PDB file of N, CA and C in Angstrom:
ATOM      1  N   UNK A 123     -10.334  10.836  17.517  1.00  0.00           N
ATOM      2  CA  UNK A 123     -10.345   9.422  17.171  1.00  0.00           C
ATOM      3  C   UNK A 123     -10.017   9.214  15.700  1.00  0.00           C
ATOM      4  N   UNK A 124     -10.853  10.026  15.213  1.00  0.00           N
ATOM      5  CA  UNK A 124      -9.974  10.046  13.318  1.00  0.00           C
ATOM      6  C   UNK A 124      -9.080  10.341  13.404  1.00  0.00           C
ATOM      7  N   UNK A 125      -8.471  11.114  14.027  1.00  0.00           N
ATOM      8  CA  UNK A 125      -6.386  11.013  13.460  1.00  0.00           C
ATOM      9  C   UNK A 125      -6.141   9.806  14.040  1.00  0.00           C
ATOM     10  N   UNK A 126      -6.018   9.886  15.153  1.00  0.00           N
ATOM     11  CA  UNK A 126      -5.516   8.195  15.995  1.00  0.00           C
ATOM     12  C   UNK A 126      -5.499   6.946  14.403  1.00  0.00           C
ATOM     13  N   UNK A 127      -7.085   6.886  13.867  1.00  0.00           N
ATOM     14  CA  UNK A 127      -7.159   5.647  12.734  1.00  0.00           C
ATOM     15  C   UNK A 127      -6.117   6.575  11.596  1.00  0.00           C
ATOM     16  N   UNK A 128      -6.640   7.444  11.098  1.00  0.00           N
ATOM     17  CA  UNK A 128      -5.779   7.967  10.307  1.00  0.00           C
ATOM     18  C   UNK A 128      -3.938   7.764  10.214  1.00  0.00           C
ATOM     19  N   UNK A 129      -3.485   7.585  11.868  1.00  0.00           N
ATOM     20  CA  UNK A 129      -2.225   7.447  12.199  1.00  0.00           C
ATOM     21  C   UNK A 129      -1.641   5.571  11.795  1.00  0.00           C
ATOM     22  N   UNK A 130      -2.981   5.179  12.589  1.00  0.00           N
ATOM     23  CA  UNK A 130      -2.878   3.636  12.391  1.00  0.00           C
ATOM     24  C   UNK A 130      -2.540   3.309  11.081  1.00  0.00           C
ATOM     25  N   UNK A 131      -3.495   3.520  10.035  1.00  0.00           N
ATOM     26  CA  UNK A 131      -3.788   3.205   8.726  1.00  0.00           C
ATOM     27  C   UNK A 131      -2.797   3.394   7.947  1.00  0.00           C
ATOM     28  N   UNK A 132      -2.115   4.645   8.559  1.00  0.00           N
ATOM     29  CA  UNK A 132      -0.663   5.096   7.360  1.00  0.00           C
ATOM     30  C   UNK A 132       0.235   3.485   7.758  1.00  0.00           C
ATOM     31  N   UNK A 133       0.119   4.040   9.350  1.00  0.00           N
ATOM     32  CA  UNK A 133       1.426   2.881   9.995  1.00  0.00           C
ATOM     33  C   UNK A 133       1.542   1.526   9.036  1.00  0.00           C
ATOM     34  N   UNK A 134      -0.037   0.882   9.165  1.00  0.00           N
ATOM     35  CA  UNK A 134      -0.229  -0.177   8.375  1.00  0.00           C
ATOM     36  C   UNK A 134       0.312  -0.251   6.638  1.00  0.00           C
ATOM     37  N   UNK A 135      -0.090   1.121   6.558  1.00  0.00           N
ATOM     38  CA  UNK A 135       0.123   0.659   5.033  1.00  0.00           C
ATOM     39  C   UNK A 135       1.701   1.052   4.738  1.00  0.00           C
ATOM     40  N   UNK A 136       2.124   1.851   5.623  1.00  0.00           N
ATOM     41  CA  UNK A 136       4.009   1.985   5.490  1.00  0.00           C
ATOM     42  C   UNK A 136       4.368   0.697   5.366  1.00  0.00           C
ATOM     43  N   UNK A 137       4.572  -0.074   6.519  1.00  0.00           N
ATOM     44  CA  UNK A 137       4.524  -1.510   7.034  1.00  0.00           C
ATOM     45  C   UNK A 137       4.592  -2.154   6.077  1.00  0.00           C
ATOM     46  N   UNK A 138       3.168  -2.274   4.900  1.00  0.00           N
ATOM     47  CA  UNK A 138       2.960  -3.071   3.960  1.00  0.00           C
ATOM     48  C   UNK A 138       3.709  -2.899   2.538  1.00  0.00           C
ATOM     49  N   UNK A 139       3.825  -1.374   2.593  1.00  0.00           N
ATOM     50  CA  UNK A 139       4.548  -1.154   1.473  1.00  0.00           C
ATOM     51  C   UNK A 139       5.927  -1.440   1.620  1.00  0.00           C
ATOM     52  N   UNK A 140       6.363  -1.556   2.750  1.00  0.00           N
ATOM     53  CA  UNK A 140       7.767  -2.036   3.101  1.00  0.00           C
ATOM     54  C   UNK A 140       8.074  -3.256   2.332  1.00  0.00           C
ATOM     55  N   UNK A 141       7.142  -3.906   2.760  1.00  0.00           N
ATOM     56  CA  UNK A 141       7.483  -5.842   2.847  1.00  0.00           C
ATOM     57  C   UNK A 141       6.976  -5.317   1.611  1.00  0.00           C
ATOM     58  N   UNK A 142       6.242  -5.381   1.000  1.00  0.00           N
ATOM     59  CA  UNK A 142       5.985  -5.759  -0.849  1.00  0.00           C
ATOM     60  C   UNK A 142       7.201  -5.236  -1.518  1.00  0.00           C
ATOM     61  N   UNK A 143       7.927  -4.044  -1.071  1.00  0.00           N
ATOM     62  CA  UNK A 143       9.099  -3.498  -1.474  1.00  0.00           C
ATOM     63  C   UNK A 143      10.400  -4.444  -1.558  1.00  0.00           C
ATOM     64  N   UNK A 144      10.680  -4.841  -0.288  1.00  0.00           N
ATOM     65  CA  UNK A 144      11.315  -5.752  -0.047  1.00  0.00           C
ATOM     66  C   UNK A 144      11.600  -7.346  -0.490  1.00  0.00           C
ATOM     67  N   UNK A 145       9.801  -7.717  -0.868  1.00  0.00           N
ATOM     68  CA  UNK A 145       9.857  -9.169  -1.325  1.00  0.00           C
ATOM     69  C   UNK A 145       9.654  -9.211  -2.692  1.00  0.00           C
ATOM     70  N   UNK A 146       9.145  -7.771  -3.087  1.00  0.00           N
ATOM     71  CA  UNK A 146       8.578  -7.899  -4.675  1.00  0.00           C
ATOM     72  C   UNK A 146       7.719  -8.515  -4.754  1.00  0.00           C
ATOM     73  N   UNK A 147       6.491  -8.763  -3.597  1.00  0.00           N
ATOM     74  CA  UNK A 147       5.429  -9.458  -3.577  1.00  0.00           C
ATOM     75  C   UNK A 147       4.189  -8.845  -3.521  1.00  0.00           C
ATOM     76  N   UNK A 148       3.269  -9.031  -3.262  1.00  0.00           N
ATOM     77  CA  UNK A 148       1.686  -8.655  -2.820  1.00  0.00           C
ATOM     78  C   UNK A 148       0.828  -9.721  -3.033  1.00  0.00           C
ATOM     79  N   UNK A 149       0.558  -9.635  -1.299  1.00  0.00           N
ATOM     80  CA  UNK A 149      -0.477 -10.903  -1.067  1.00  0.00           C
ATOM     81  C   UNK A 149      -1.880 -10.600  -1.355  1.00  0.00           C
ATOM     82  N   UNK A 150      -2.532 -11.120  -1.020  1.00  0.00           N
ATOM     83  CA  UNK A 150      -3.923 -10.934  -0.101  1.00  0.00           C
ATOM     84  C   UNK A 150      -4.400  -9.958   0.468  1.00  0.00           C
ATOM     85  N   UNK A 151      -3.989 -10.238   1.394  1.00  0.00           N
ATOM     86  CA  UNK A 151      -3.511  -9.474   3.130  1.00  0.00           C
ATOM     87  C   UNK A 151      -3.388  -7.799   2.674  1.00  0.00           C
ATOM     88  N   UNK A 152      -2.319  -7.841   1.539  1.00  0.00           N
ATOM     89  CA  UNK A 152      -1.118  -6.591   1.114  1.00  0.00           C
ATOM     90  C   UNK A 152      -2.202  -5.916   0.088  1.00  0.00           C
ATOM     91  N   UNK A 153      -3.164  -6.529  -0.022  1.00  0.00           N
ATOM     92  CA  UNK A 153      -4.276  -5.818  -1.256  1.00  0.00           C
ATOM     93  C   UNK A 153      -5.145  -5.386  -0.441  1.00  0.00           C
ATOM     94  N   UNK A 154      -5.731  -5.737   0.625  1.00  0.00           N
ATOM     95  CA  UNK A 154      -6.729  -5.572   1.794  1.00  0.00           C
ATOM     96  C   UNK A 154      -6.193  -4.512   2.273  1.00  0.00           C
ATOM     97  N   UNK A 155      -4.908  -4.134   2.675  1.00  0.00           N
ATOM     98  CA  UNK A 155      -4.751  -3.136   3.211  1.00  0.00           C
ATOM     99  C   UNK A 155      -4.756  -1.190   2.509  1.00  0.00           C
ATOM    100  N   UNK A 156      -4.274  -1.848   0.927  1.00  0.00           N
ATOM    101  CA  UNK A 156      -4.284  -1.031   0.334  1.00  0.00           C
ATOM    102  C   UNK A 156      -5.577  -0.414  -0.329  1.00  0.00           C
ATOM    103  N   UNK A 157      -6.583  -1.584  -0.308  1.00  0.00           N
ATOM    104  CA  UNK A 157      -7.909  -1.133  -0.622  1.00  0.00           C
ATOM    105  C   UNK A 157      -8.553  -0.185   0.557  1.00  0.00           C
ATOM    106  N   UNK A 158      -8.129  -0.872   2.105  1.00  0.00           N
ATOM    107  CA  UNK A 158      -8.415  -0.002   2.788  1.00  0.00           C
ATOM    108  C   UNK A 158      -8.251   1.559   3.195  1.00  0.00           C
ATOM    109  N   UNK A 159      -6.972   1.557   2.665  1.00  0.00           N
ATOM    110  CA  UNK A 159      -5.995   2.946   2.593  1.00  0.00           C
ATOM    111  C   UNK A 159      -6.838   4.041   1.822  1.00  0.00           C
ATOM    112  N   UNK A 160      -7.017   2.697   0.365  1.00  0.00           N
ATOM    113  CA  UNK A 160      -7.817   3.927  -0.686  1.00  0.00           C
ATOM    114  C   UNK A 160      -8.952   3.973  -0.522  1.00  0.00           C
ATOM    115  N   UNK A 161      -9.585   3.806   0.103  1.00  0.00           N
ATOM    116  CA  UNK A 161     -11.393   3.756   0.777  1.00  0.00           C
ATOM    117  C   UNK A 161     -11.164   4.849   1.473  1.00  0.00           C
ATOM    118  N   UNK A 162     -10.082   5.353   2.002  1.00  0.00           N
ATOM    119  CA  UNK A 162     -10.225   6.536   3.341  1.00  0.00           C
ATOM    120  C   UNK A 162      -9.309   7.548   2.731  1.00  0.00           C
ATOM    121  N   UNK A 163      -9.500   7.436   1.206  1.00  0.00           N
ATOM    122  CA  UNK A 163      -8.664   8.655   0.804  1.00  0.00           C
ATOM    123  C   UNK A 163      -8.021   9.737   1.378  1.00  0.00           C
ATOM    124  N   UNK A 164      -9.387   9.921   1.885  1.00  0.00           N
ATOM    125  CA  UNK A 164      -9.206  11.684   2.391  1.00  0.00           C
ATOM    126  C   UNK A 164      -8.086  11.442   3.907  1.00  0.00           C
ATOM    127  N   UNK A 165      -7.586  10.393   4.196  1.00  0.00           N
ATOM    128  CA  UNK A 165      -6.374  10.828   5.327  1.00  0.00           C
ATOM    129  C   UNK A 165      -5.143  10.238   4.960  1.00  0.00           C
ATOM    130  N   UNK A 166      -5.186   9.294   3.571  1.00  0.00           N
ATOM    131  CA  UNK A 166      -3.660   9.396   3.157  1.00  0.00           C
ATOM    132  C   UNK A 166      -2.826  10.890   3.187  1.00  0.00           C
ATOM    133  N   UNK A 167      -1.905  10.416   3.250  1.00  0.00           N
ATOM    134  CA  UNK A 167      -0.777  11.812   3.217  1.00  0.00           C
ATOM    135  C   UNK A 167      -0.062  11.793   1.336  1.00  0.00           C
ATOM    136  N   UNK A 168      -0.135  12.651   1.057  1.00  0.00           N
ATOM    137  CA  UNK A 168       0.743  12.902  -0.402  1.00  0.00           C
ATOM    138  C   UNK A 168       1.936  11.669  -0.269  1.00  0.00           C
ATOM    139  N   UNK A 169       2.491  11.216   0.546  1.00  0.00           N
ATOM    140  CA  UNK A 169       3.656  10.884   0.256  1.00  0.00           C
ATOM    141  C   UNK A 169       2.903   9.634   0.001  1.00  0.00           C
ATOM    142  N   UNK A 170       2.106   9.102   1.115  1.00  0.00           N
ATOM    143  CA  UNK A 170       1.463   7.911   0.920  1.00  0.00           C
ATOM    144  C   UNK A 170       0.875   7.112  -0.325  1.00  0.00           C
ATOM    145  N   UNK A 171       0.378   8.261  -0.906  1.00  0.00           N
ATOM    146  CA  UNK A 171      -0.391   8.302  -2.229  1.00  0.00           C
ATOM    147  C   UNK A 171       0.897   7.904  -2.832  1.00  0.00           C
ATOM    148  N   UNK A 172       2.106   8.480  -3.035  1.00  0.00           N
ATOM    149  CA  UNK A 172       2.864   8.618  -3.867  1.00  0.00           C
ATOM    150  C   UNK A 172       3.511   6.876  -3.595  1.00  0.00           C
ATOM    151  N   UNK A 173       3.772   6.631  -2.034  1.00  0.00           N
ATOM    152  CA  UNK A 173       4.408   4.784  -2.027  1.00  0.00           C
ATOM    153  C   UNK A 173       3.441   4.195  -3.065  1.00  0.00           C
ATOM    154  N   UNK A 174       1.901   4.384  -3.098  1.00  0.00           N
ATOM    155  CA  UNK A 174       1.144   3.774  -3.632  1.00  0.00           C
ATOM    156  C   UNK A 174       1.155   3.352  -5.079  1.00  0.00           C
ATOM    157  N   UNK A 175       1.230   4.502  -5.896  1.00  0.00           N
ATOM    158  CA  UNK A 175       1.170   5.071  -7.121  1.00  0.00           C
ATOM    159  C   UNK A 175       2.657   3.889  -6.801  1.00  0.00           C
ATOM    160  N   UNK A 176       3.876   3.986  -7.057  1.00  0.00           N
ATOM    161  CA  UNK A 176       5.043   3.524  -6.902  1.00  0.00           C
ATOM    162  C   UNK A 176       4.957   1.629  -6.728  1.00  0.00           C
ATOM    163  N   UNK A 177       3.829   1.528  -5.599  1.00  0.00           N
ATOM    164  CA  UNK A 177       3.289   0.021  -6.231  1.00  0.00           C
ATOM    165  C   UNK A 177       2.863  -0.434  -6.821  1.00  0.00           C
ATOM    166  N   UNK A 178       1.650   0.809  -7.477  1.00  0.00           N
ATOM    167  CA  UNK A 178       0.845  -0.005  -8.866  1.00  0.00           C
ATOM    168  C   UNK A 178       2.027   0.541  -9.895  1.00  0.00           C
ATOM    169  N   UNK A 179       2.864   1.122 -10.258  1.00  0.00           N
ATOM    170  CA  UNK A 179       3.509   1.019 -11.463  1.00  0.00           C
ATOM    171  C   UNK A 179       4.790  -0.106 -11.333  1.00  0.00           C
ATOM    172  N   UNK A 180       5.114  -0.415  -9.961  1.00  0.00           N
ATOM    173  CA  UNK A 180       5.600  -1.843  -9.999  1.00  0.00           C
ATOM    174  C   UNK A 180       4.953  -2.921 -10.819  1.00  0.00           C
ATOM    175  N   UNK A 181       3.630  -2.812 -10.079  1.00  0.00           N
ATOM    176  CA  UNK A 181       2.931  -4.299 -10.732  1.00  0.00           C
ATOM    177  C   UNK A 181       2.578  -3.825 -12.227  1.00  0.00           C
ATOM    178  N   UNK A 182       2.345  -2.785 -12.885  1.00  0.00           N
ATOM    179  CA  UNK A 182       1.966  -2.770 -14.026  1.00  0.00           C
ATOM    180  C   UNK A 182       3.153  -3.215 -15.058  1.00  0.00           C
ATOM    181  N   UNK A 183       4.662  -2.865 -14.638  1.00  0.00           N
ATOM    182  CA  UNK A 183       5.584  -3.145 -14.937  1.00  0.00           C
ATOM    183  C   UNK A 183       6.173  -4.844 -15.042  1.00  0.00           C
ATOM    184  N   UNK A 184       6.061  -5.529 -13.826  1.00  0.00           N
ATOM    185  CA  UNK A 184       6.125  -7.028 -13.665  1.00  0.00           C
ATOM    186  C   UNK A 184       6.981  -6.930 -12.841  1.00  0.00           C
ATOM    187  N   UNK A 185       7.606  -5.875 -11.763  1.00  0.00           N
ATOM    188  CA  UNK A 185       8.478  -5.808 -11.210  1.00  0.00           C
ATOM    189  C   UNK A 185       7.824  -6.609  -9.640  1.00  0.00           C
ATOM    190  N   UNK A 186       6.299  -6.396  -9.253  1.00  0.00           N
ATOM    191  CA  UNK A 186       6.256  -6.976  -8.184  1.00  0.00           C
ATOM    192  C   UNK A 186       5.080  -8.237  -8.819  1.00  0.00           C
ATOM    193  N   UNK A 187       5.652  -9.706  -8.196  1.00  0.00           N
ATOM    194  CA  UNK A 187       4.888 -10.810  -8.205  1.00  0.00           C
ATOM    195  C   UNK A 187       3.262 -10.248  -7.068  1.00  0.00           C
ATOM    196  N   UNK A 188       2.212 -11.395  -7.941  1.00  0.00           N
ATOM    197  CA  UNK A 188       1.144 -11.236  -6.838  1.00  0.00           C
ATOM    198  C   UNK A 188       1.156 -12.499  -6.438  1.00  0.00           C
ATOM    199  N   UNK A 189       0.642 -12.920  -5.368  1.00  0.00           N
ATOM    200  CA  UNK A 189       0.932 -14.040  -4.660  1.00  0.00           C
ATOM    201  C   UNK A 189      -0.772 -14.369  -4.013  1.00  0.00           C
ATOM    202  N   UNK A 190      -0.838 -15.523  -3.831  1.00  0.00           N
ATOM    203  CA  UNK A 190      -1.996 -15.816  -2.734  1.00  0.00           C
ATOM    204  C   UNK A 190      -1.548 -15.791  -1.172  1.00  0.00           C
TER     205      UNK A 190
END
């Protein structure tokens, strides 16, 4: 049952990192998921970590808007 969520959770946060990629945005929604991601550390995958890392130096940069 932990891989199954583990599988979900990536899916979700691929998904999310897509669209923030795409719109240069981050909602709400797009912060919820990523908080969730990093709450369950231990089943991100390296690469995952790495989309991540890749969004916060977006936003530290000004490259992605935050949005409500």
């Amino acid at each position: 049952m932990v891989k199954t969520q583990t599988l979900a959770c990536s899916g979700n946060l691929q998904k999310t990192i897509d669209k923030i990629f795409s719109s240069n945005q981050i909602s709400r929604t797009d912060q919820q998921v990523f908080m969730t991601s990093l709450l369950s550390k231990s089943s991100l995958s390296s690469e995952d970590e790495n989309l991540i890392n890749q969004v916060f130096d977006k936003l530290r940069r000004g490259l992605i808007q935050v949005i409500d």
